[in-house]
mmCIF file of C-alpha atoms in Angstrom:
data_model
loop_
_atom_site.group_PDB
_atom_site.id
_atom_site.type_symbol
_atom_site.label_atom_id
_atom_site.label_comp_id
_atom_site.label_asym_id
_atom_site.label_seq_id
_atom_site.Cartn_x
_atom_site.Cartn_y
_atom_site.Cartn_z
ATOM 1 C CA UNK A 1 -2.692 -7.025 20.875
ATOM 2 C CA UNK A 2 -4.169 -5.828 17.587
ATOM 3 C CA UNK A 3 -5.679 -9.472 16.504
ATOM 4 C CA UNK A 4 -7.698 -9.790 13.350
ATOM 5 C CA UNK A 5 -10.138 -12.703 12.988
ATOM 6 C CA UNK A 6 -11.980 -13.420 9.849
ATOM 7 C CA UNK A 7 -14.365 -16.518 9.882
ATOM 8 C CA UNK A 8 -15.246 -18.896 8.246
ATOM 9 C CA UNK A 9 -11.646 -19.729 7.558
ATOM 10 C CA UNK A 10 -12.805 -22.087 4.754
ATOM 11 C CA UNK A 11 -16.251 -21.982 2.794
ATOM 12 C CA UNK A 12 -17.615 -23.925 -0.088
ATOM 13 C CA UNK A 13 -20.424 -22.903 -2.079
ATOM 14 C CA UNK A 14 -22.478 -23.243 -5.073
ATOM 15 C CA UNK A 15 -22.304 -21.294 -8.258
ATOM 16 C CA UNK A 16 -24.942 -18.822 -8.243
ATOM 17 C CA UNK A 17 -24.869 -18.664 -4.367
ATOM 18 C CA UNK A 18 -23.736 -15.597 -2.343
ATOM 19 C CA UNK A 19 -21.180 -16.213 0.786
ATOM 20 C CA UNK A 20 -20.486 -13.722 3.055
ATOM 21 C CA UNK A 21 -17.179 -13.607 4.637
ATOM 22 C CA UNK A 22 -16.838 -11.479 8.436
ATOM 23 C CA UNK A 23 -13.714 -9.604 9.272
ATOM 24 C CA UNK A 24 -13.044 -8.182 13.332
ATOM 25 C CA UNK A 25 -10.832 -6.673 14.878
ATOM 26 C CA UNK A 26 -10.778 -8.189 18.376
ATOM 27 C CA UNK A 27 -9.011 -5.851 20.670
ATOM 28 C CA UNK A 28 -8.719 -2.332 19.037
ATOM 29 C CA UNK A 29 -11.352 -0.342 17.179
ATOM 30 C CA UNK A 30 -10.520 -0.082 13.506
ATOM 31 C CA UNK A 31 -11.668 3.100 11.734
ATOM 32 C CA UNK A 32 -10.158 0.999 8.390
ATOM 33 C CA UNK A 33 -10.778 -2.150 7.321
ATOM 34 C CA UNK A 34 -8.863 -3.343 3.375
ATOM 35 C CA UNK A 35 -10.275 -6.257 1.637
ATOM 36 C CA UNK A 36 -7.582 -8.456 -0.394
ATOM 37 C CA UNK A 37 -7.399 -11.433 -2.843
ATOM 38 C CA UNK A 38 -4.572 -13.460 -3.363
ATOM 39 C CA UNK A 39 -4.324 -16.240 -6.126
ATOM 40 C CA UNK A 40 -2.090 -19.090 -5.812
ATOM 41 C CA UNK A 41 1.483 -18.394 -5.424
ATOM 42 C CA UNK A 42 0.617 -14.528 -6.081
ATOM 43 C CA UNK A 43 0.549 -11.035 -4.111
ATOM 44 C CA UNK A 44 -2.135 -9.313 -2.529
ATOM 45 C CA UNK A 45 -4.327 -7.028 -4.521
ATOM 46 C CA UNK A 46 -6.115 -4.704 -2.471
ATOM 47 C CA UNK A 47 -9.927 -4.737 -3.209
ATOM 48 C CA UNK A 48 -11.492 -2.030 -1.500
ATOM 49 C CA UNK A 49 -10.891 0.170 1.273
ATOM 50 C CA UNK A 50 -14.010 0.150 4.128
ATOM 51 C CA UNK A 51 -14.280 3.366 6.623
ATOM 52 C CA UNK A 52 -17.217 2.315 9.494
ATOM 53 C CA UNK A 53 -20.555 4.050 8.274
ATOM 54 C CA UNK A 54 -19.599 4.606 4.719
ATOM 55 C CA UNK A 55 -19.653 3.244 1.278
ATOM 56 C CA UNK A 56 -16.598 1.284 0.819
ATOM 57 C CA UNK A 57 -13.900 2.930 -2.035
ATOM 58 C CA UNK A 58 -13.197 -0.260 -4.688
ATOM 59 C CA UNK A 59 -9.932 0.095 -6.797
ATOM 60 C CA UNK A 60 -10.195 -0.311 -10.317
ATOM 61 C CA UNK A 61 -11.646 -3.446 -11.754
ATOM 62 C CA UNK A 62 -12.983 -4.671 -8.933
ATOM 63 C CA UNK A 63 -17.057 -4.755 -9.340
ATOM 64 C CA UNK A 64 -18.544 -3.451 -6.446
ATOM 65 C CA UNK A 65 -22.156 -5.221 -7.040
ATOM 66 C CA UNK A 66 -20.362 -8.680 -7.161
ATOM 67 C CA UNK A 67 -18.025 -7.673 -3.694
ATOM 68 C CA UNK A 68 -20.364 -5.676 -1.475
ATOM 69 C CA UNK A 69 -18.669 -4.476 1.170
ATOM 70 C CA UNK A 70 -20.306 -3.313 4.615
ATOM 71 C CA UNK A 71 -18.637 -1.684 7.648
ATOM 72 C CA UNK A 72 -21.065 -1.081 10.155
ATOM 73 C CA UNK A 73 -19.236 -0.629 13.072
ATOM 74 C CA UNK A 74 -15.255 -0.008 14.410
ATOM 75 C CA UNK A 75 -15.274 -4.155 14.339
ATOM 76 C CA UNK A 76 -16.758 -5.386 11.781
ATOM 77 C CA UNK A 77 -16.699 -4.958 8.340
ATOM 78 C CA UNK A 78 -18.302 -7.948 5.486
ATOM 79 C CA UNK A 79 -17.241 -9.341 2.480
ATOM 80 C CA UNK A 80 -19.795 -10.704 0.633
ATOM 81 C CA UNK A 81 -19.668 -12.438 -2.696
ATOM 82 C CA UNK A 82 -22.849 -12.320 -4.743
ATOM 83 C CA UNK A 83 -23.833 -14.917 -7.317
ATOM 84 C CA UNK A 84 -20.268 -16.804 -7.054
ATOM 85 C CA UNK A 85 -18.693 -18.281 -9.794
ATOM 86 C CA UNK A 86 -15.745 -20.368 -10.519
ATOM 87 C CA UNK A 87 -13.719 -17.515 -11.236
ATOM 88 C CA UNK A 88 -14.226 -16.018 -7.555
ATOM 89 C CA UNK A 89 -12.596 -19.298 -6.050
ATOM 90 C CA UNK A 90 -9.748 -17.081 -4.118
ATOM 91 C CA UNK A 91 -7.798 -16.557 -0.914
ATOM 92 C CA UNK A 92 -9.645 -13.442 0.947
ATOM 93 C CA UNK A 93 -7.637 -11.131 3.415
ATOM 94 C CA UNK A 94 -8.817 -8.845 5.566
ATOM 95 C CA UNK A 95 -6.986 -5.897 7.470
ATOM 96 C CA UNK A 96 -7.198 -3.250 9.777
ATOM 97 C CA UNK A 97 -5.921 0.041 10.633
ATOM 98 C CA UNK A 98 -5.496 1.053 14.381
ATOM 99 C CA UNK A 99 -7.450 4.936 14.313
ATOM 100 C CA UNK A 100 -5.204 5.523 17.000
ATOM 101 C CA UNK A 101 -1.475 4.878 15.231
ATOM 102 C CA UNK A 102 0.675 6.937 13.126
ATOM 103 C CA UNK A 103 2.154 4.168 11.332
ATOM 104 C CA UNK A 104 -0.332 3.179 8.608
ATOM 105 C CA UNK A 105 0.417 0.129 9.795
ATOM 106 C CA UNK A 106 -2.037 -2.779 9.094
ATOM 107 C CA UNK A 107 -3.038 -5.796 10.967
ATOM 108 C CA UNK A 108 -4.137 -9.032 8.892
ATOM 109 C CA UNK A 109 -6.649 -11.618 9.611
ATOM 110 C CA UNK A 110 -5.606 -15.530 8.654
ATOM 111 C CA UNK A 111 -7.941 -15.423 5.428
ATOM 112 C CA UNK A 112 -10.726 -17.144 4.299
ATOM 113 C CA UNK A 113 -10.187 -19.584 1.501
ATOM 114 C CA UNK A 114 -13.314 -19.643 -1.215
ATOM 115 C CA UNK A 115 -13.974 -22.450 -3.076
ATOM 116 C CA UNK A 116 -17.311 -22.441 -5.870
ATOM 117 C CA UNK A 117 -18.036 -25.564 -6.980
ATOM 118 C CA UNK B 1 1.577 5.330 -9.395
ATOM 119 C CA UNK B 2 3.560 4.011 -6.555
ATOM 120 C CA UNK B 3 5.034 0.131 -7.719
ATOM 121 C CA UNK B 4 7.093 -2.485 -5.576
ATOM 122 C CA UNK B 5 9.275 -4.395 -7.329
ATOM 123 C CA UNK B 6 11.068 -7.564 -6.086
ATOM 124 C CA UNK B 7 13.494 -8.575 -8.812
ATOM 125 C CA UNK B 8 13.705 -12.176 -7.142
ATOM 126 C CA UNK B 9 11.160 -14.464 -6.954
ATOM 127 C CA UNK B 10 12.460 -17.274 -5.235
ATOM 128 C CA UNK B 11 15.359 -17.378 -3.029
ATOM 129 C CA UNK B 12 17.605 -20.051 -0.760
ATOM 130 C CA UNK B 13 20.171 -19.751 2.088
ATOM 131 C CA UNK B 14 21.795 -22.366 4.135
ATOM 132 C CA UNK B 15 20.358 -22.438 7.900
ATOM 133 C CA UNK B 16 22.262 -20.168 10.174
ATOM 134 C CA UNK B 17 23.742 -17.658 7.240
ATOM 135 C CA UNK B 18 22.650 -14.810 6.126
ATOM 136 C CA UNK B 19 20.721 -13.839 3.142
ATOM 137 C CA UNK B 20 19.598 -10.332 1.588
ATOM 138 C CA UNK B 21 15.835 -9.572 0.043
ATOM 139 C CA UNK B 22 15.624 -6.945 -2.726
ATOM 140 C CA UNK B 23 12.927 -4.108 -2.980
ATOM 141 C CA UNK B 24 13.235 -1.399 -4.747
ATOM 142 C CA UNK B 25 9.939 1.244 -5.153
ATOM 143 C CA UNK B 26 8.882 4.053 -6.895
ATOM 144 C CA UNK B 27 6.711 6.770 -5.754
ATOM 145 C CA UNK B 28 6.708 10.647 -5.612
ATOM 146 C CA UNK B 29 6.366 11.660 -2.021
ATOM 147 C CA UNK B 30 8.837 12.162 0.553
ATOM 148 C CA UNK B 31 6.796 11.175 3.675
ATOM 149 C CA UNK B 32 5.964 7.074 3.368
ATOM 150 C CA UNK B 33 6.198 4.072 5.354
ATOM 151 C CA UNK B 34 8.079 0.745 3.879
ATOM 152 C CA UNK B 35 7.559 -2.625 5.600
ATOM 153 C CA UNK B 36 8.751 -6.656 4.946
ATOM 154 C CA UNK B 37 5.743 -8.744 5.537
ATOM 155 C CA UNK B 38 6.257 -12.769 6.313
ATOM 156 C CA UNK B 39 3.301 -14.805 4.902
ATOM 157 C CA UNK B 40 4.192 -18.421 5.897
ATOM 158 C CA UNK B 41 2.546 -21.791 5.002
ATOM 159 C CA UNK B 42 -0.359 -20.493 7.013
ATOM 160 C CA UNK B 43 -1.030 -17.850 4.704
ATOM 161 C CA UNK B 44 -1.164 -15.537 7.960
ATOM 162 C CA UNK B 45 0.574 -12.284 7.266
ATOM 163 C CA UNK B 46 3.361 -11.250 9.779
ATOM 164 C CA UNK B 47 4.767 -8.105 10.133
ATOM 165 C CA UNK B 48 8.936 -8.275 9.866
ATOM 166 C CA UNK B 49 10.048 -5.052 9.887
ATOM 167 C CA UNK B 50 8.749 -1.177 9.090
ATOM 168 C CA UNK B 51 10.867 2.021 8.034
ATOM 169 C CA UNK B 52 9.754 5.406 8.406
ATOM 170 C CA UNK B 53 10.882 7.109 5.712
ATOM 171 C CA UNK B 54 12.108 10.066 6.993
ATOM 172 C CA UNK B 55 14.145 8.399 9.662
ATOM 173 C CA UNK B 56 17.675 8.011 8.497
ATOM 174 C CA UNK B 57 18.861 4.830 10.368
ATOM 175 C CA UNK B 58 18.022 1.762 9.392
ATOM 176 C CA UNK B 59 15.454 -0.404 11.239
ATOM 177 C CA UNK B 60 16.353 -3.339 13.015
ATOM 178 C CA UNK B 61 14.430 -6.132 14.535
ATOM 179 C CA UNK B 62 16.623 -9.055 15.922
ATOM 180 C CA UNK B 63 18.062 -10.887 13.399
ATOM 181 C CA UNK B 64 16.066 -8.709 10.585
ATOM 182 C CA UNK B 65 17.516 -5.513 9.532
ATOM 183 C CA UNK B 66 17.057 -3.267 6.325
ATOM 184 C CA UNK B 67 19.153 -1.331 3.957
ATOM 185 C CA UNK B 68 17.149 1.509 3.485
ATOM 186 C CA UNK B 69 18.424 4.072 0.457
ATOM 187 C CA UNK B 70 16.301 6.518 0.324
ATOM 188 C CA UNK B 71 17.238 8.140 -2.941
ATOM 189 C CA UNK B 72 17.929 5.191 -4.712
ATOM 190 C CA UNK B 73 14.466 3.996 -3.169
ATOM 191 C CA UNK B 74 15.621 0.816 -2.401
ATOM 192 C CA UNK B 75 14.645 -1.504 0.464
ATOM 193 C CA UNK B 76 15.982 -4.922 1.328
ATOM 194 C CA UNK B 77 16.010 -6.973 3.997
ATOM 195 C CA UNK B 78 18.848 -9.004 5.428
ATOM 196 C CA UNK B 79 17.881 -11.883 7.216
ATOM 197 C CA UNK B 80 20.707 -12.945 9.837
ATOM 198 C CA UNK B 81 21.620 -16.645 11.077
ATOM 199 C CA UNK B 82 18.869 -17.431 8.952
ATOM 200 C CA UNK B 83 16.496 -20.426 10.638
ATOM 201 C CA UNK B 84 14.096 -23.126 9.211
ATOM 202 C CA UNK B 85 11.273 -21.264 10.233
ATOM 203 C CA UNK B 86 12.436 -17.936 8.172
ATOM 204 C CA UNK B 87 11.123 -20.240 4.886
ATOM 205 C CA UNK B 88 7.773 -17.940 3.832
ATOM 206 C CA UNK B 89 7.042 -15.946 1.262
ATOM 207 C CA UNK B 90 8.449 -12.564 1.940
ATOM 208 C CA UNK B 91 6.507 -9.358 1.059
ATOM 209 C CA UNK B 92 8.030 -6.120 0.400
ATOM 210 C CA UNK B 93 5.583 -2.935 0.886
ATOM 211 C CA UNK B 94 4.544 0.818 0.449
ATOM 212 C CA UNK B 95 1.877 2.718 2.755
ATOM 213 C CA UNK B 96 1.076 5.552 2.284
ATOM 214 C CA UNK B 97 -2.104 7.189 3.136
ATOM 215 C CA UNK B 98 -3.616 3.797 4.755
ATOM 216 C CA UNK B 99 -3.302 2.359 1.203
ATOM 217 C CA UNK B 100 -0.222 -0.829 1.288
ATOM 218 C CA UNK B 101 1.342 -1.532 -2.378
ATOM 219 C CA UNK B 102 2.662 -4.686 -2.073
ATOM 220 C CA UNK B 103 5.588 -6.176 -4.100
ATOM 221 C CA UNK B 104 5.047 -9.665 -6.059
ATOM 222 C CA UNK B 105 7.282 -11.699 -3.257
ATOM 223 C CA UNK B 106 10.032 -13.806 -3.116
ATOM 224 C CA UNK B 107 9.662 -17.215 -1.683
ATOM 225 C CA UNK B 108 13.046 -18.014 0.703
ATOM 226 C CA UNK B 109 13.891 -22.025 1.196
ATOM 227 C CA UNK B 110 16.532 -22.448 4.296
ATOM 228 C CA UNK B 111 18.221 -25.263 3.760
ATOM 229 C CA UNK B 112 19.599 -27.625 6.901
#
């Protein structure tokens, strides 16, 4: 149980294009999805924290016009990247938080790696 | 601010013996949750191990167990008969409040 899928696993896109990347939770409902980047060889920074039907909450220095984040229901919550540049090329991890445990535990997805040409 | 620090970045142990993972953490509350995440080649994130703080006894999960001092707020993890597919990056981390702090990682090599 408590799978994470995230798709496409692997995008390439123009600069100046937008690319939006989809996060689900397959067999639980998921009151909290996290969006993370990881550079080579680094740790995960948390990007933003999504709760379904509201605005996301973005942690400092993260632009929330360039990473819009929606969460429209207890499965789904979207990444996307808007006018991608070089500098967005990253590894993209998504998680989610069971509503119904106690252990603020988190269940990953396998990432999506972004690549702007 | 809560932190994670993992004073070792990379790491190596020879296949079947075992090999400790330091954490240590810094934070202000007494109710948290501490976990050792596995990211392997894949990149997929795998959960090792999780403490509750205010339990006492140590967590173990097979051959993974944890030193957990809570006043010293230290964490590590002690990987037993350590096997070739133990080599990942290894992720020490803080939740608290559905946020995870992660630690920078330490990469472990098993050697045959």
């Amino acid at each position: 149980g408590a799978v994470v899928s995230q798709h496409p696993s692997r995008v390439i896109c123009k600069s100046g294009t937008s690319v939006k990347i989809e996060c689900r939770s397959l067999d639980f409902q998921a009151t909290t999805m996290f969006w993370y980047r990881q550079f080579p060889k680094k740790s995960l920074m948390l990007m933003a924290t999504s709760n379904e039907g509201s605005k996301a909450t973005y942690e400092q220095g993260v632009e929330k016009d360039k990473f819009l984040i929606n969460h429209a229901s207890l499965t789904l919550s979207t990444l996307t990247v808007t006018s991608a540049h070089p500098e967005d090329s990253s590894f993209y991890i998504c998680s989610a938080s069971d509503s119904s445990g106690s252990s603020y535990e988190q269940y990953f997805g396998p990432g999506t790696r972004l690549t702007v040409t | 601010a809560q932190t994670v620090t993992q004073s070792q970045p990379e790491m190596s142990v020879q296949e079947a013996e075992t090999v400790t993972l330091s954490c240590t953490y810094d934070t202000s509350e007494s109710d948290y949750y501490l976990f050792w995440y596995k990211q392997p080649p894949s990149r997929q994130m795998i959960l090792v191990i999780r403490q509750e703080a205010y339990k006492q006894q140590n967590a173990t999960e097979n051959r993974f167990s944890v030193n957990f001092q809570k006043a010293a707020k230290s964490f590590s993890l002690k990987i037993s008969d350590s096997q070739l597919g133990d080599a990942a990056m290894y992720f020490c981390a803080y939740n608290r409040d559905d946020k995870i702090i992660f630690g920078k990682g330490t990469r472990l090599h098993i050697l045959p």
